[in-house]
Coordinates of C-alpha atoms and ligand atoms in Angstrom, one line a residue:
X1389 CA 174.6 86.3 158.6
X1390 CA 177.6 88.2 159.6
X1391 CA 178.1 90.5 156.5
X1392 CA 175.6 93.7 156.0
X1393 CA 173.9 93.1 153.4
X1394 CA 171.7 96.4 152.6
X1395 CA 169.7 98.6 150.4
X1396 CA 170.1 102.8 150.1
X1397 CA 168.0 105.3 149.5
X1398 CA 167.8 109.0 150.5
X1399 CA 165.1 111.5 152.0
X1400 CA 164.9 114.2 149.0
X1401 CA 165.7 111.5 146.4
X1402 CA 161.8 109.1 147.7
X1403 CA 159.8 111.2 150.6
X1404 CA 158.1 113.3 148.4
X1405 CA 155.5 115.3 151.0
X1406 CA 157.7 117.9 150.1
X1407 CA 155.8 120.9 152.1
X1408 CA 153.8 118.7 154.7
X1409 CA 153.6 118.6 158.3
X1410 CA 156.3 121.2 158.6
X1411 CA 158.9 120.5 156.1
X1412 CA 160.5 124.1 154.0
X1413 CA 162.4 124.3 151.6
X1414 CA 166.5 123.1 150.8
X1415 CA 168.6 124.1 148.4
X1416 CA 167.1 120.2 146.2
X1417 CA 163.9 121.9 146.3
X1418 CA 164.7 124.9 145.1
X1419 CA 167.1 123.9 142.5
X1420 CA 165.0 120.9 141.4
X1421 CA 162.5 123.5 140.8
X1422 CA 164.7 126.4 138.5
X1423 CA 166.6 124.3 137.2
X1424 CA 166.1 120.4 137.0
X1425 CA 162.4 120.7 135.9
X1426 CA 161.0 118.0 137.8
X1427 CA 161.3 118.1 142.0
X1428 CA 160.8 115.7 144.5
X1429 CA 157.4 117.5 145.7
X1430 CA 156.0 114.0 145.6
X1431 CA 159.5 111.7 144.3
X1432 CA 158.2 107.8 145.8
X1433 CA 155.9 109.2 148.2
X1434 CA 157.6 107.4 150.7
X1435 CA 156.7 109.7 153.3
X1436 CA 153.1 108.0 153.3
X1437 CA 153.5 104.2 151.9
X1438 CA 156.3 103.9 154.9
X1439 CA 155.4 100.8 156.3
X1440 CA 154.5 99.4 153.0
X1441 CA 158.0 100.1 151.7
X1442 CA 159.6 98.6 154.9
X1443 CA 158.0 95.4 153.6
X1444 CA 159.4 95.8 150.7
X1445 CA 162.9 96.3 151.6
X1446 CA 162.2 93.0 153.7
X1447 CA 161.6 91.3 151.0
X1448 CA 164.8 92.1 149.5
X1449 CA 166.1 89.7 152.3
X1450 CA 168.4 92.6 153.5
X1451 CA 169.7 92.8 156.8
X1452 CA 169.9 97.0 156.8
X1453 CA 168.7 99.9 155.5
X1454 CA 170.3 103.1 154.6
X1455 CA 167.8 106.0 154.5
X1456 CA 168.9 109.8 155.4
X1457 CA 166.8 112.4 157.6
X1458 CA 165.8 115.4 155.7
X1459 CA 166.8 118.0 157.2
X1460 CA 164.0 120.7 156.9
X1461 CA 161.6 118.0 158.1
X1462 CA 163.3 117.9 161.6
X1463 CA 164.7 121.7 161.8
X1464 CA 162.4 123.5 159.4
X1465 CA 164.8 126.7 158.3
X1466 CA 167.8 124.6 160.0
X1467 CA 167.5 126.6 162.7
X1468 CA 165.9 126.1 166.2
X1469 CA 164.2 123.8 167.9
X1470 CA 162.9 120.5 166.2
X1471 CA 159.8 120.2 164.7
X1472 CA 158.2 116.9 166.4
X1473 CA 156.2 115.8 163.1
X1474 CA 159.2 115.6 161.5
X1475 CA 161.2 113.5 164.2
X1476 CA 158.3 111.5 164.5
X1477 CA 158.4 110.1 160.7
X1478 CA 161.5 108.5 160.8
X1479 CA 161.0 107.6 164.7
X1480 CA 158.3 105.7 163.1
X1481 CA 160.5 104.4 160.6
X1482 CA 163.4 102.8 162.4
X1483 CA 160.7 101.5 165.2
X1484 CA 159.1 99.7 161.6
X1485 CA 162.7 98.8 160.2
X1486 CA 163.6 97.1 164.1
X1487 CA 160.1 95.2 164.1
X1488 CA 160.7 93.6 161.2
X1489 CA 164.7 93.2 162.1
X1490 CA 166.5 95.4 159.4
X1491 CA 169.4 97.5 161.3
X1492 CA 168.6 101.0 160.6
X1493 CA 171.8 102.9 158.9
X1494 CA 170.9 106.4 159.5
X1495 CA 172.7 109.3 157.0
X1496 CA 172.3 113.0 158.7
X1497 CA 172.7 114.9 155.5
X1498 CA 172.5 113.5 152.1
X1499 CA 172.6 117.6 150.7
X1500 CA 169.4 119.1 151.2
X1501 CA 170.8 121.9 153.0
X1502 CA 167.7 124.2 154.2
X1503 CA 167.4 127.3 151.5
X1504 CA 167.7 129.8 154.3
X1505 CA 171.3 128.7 155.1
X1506 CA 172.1 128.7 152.0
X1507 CA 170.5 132.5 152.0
X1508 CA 172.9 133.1 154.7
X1509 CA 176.0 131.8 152.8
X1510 CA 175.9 128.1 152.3
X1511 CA 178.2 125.7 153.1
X1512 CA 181.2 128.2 152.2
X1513 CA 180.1 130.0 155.6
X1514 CA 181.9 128.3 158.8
X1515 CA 178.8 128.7 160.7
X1516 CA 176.7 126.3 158.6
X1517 CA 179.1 123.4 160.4
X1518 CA 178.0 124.2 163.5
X1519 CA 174.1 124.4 162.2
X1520 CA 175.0 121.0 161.4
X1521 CA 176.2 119.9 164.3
X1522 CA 172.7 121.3 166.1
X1523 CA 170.8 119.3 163.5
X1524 CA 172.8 116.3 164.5
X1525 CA 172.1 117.1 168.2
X1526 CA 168.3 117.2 168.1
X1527 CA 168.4 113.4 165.6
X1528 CA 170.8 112.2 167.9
X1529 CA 168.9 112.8 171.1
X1530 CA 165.5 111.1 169.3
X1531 CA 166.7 108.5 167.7
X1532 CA 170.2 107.0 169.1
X1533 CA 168.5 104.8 171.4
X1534 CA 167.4 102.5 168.9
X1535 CA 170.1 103.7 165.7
X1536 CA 173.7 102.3 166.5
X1537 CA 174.9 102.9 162.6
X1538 CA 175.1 106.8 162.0
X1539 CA 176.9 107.9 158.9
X1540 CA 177.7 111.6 158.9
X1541 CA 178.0 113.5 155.3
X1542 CA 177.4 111.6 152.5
X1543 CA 179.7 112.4 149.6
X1544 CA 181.1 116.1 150.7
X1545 CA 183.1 116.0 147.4
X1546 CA 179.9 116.3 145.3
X1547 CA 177.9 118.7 148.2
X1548 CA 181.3 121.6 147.9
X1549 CA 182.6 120.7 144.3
X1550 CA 179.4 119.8 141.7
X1551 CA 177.4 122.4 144.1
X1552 CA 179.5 125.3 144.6
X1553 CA 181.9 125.1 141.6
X1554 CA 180.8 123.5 138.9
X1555 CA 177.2 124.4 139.4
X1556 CA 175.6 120.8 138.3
X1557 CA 173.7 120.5 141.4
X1558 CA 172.3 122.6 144.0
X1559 CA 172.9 125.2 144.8
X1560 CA 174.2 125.5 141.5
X1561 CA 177.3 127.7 141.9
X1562 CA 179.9 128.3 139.9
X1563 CA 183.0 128.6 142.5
X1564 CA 186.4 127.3 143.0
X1565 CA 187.3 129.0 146.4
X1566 CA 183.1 128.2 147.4
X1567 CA 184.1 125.2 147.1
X1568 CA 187.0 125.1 148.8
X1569 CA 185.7 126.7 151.7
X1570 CA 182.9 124.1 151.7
X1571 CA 185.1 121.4 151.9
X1572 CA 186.6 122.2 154.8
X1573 CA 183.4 123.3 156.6
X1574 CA 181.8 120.0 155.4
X1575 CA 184.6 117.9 157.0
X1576 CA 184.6 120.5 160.3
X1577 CA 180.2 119.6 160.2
X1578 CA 181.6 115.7 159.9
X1579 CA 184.0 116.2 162.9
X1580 CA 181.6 118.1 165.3
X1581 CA 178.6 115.3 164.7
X1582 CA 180.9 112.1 164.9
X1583 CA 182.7 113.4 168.4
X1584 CA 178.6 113.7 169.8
X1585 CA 178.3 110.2 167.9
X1586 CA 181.3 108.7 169.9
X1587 CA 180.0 110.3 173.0
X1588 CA 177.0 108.5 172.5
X1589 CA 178.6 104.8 172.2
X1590 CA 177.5 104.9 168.1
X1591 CA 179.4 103.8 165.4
X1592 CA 180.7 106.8 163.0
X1593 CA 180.8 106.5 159.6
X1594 CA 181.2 108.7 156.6
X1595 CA 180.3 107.8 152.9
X1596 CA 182.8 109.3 150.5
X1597 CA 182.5 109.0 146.6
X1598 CA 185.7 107.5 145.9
X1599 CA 186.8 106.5 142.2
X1600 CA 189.8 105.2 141.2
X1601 CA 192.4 107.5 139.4
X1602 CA 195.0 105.0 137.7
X1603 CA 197.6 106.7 135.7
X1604 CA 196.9 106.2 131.7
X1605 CA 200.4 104.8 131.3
X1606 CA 203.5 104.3 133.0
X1607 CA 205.0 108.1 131.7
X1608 CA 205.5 109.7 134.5
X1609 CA 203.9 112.6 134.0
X1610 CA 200.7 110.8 134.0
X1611 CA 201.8 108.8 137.1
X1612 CA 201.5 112.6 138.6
X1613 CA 197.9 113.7 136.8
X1614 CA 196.6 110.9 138.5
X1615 CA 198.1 111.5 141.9
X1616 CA 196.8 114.7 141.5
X1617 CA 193.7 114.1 140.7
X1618 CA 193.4 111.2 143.8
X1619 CA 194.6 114.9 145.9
X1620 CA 191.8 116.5 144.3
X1621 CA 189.0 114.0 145.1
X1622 CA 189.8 111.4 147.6
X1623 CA 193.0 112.1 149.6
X1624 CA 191.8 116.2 150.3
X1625 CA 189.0 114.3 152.9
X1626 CA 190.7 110.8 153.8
X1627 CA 194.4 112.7 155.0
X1628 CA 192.2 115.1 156.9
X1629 CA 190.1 112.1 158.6
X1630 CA 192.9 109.8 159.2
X1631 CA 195.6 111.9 159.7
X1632 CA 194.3 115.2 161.1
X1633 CA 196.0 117.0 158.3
X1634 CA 195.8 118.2 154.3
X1635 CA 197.7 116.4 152.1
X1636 CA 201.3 118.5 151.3
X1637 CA 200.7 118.3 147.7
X1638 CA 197.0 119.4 147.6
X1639 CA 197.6 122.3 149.6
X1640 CA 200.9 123.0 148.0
X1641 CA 198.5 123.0 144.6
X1642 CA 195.8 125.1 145.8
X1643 CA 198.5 127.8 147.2
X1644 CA 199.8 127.9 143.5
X1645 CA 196.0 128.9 142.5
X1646 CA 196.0 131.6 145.1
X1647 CA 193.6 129.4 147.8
X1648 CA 194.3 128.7 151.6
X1649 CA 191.9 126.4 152.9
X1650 CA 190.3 128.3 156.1
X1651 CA 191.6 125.8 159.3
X1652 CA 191.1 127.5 162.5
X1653 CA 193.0 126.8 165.9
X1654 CA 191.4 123.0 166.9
X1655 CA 189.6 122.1 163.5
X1656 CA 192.3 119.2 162.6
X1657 CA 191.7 117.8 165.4
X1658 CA 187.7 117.4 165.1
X1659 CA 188.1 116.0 161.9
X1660 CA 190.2 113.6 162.7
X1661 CA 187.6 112.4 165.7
X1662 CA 188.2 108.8 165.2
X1663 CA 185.6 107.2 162.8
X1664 CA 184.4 103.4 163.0
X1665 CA 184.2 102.9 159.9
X1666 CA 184.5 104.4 156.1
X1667 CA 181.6 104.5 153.8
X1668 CA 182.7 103.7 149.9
X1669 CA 180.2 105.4 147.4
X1670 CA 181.7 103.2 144.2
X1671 CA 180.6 104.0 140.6
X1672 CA 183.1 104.2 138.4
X1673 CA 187.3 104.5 137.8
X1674 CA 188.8 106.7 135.6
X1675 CA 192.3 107.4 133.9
X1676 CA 194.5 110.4 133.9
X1677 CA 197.3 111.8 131.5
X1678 CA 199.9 114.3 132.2
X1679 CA 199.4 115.9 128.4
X1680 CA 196.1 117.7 126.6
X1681 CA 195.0 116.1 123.0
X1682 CA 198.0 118.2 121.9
X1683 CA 200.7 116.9 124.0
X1684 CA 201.2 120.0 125.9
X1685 CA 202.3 119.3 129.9
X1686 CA 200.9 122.9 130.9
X1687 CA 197.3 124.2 130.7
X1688 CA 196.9 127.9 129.7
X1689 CA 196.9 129.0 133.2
X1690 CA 200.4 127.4 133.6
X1691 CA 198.9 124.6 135.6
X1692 CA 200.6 120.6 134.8
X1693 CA 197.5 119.2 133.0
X1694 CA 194.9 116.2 134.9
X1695 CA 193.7 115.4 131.4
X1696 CA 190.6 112.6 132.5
X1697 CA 190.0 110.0 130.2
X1698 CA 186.9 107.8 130.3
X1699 CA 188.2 103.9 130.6
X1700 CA 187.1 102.0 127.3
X1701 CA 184.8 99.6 128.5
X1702 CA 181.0 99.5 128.6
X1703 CA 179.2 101.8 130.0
X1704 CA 176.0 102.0 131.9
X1705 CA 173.2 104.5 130.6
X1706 CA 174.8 107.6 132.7
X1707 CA 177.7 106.8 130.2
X1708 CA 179.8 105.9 133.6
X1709 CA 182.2 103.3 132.6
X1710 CA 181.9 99.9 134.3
X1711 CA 184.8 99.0 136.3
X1712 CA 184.6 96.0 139.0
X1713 CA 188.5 95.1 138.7
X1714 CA 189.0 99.1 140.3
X1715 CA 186.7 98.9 143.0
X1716 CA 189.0 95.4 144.5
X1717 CA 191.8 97.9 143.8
X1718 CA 190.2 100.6 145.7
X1719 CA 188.9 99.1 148.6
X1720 CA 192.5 97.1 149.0
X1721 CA 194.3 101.0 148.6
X1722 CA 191.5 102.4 151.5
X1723 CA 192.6 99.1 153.4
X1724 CA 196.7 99.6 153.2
X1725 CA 196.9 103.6 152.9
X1726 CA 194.1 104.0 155.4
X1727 CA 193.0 100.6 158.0
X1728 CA 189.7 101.3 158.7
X1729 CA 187.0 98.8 158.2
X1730 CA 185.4 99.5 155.0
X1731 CA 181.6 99.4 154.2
X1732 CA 180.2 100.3 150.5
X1733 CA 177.4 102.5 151.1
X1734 CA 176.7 102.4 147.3
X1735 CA 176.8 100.6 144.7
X1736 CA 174.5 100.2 141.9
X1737 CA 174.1 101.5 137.9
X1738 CA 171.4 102.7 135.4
X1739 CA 170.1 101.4 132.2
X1740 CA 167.2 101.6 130.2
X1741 CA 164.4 99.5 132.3
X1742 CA 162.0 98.0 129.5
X1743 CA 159.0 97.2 131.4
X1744 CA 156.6 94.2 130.3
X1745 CA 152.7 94.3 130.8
X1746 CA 152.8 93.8 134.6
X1747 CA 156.1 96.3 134.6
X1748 CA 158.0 93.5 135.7
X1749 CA 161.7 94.2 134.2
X1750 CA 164.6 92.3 133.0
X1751 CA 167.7 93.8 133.4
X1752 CA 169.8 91.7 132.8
X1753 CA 172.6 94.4 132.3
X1754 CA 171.8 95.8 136.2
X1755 CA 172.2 92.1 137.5
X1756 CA 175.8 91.9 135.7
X1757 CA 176.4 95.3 137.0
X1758 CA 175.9 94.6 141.1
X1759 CA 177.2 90.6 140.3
X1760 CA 180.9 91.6 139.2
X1761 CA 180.8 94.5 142.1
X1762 CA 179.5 92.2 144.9
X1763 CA 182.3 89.7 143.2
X1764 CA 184.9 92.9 143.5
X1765 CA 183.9 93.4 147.3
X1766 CA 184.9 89.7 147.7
X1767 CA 187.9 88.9 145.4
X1768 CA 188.9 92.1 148.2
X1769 CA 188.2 90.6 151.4
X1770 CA 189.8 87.4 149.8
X1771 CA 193.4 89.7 149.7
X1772 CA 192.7 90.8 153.0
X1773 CA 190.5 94.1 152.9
X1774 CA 188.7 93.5 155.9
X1775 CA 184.7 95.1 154.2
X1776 CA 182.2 94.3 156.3
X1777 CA 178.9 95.0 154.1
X1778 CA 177.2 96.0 150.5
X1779 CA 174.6 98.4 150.0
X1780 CA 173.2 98.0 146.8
X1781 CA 172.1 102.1 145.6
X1782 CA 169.2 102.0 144.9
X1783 CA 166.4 100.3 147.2
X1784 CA 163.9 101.8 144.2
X1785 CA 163.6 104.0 141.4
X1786 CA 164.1 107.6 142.6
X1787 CA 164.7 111.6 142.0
X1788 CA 168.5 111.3 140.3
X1789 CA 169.4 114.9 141.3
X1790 CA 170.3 116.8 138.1
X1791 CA 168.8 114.0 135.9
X1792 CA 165.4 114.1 137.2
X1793 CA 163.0 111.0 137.3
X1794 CA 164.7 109.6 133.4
X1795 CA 167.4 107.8 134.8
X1796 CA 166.6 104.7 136.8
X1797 CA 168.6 102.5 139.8
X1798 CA 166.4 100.9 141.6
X1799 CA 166.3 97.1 142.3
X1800 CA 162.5 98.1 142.7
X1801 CA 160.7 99.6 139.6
X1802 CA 158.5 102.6 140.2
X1803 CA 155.7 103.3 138.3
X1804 CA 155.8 107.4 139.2
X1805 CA 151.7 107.5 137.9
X1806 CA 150.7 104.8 140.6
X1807 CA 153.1 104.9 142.6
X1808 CA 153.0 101.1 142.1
X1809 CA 156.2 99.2 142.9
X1810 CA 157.3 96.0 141.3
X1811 CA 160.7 94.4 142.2
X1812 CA 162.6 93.8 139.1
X1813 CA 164.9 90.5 138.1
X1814 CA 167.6 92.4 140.3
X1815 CA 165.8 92.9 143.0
X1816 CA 165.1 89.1 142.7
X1817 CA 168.4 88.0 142.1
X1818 CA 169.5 90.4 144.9
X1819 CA 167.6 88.4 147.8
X1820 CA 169.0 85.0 146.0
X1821 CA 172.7 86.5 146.4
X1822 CA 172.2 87.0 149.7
X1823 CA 170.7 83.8 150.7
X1824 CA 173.4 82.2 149.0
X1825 CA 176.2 84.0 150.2
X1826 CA 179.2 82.6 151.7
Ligands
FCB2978 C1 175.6 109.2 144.6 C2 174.5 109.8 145.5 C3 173.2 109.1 145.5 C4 172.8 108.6 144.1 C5 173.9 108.0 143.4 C6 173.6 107.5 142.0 O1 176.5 110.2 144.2 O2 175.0 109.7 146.8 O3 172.2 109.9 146.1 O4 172.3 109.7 143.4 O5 175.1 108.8 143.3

């Protein structure tokens, strides 16, 4: 089986053990807490039925596993030296995921920044890169003997823009130039751990939240909302990584909103440290127009209006419309505009799990969901995008960030009472998929 065929998950979203063996606090924790309402103090519980789940995610029939390392579990106040109980856990992990031959895919920060960095400025402070890059250091010198698949930062363009400006997830601030500054400094933290990573002889990759922004008509003017909006999401971190530059137009943009992005002598070039692959987070495509529900071309600020409009299909239960035909568009667009190899490192939608007696489920919805994507992926390859594997998000039910424990993506139902997991018709259909693929 040449093709990865895998299953995510990440540390604050299942470990639970929240405050054990050394772990403190990140900025999940402490939002979860204030604002969320529910935390991931105990989440899956992961942290103790480890071997259990491995088993699990064998029986999946999956070839890899994409987990994340929390990072207050290995570098408790994210600074220092590592804290061995921590290291230990998920040196236990990938020696369980290798014994039972499932390629470990190892993320080093899926956003649980440590609360005292964010105490000391956050990810709009350069020096939080470079924390980053010790962090990176002390799981790269444990665990790259036995990890070839590192991805770097998953999804920057939710850490710096749902964090810092628009406040939906931690560390809930409300921001334009935070963000701005956090962008760069996540992509700088990117370039400083994938030039150790290359040192090393590992693969780099870095999983970015890509959607498709397709122009809501031919009019010109929405030709331009949606290339603006593409600046705005996906081509502020792919020109940086590809190219060793920002896009013309985005910066040209931000200048008009008063914002310089803060690139210092030698940055551009350790972003652009050559990657081996790029990570597609795919939920969803949207449309753009050029005009508000008025039809005026200018917002009040004097800015050409990025008006988004929700595609009228179905939706999943997140209200995210469902879009395969996009995602072949996409991953042929990452394949001409940019020529790396392409893995999706997510993939995967919500709906309302009905379980019977013995909390088996039948979602029926969820297996349409992953069958048209997994169909996407291929009608892609057929054209020529060279996508080399499919992780499904999520390995099991989990802590969804802002929506707490109510929304569900797991192939794997969990029963957060027991802690009992049962593999639902997905999860089933999943391991037939595989077996069956071409
Ligand atoms: C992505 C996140 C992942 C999960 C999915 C639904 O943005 O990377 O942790 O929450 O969305």
């Amino acid at each position: 089986m040449d093709f990865i065929w895998g299953a995510a998950t990440s540390a604050y979203q299942i470990e639970g053990a929240a405050f054990e063996d050394g772990r403190t606090a990140s900025i999940w924790d402490t939002f979860a807490r204030d604002v969320v309402g529910e935390t991931g103090d105990v989440a899956c519980d992961h942290y103790h039925r480890m071997p259990s789940d491995v088993q699990l995610i064998k029986s999946l029939g999956v070839n890899a596993y994409r987990f994340s390392v929390s990072w207050t579990r290995v570098q408790p106040g994210g600074r220092g030296p590592a804290n061995v109980k921590g290291l230990d856990f998920y040196d236990r992990l990938v020696d369980e995921l290798l014994a039972n031959g499932i390629d470990p895919w190892l993320t080093l920060y899926h956003w649980d920044l440590p609360q005292e960095l964010e105490d000391a400025g956050g990810w709009p402070v350069r020096d939080t890169a470079y924390r980053f890059a010790d962090l990176s250091s002390l799981v790269i010198d444990r665990l790259a003997d036995r990890v070839q698949n590192f991805s770097t930062v998953n999804e920057p363009w939710c850490v710096a823009y749902l964090g810092y400006e628009h406040g939906v997830f931690a560390p809930g601030r409300r921001d334009f130039k935070a963000a701005l500054d956090s962008t760069h400094h996540l992509l700088l933290a990117h370039g400083l751990a994938a030039a150790q990573l290359r040192e090393r002889g590992r693969t780099v990759s870095i999983p970015l939240n890509i959607g498709t922004a397709t122009p809501a008509s031919d009019d010109p003017l929405d030709v331009a909302a949606a290339w603006r909006a593409d600046g705005n999401v996906a081509r502020i971190f792919l020109d940086p990584l590809r190219h060793g530059r920002y896009p013309a137009d985005v910066v040209e943009d931000l200048a008009g909103r008063g914002y310089t992005l803060p690139v210092q002598d030698g940055d551009m070039e350790i972003i652009a440290t050559p990657i081996d692959l790029l990570g597609v987070n795919f939920y969803f495509g949207q449309d753009f127009a050029g005009r508000d529900l008025d039809g005026n071309t200018l917002d009040a600020s004097g800015r050409p209006v990025v008006r988004e409009i929700k595609p009228d299909v179905p939706q999943t239960d997140l209200g995210w419309p469902i879009t395969p035909d996009r995602f072949t568009t996409l991953l042929l667009r990452l394949h001409h505009d940019y020529g790396w190899p392409l893995v999706v490192t997510e993939n995967g939608a919500v709906f309302p799990d009905q379980p019977d007696a013995d909390d088996f489920v039948e979602d029926t919805e969820r297996v349409a969901y992953l069958s048209a994507h997994i169909d996407a992926v291929g009608a892609a390859r057929a054209q020529g995008a060279d996508v080399r594997g499919y992780f499904a998000w999520s390995l099991m039910d989990n802590f969804e960030w802002a929506e707490g424990y109510a929304k569900r993506f797991g192939l794997v139902r969990v029963d957060y009472q027991t802690q009992l997991r049962t593999p639902k018709r997905s999860a089933l259909w999943f391991r037939d998929r595989i077996t069956s693929a071409p």
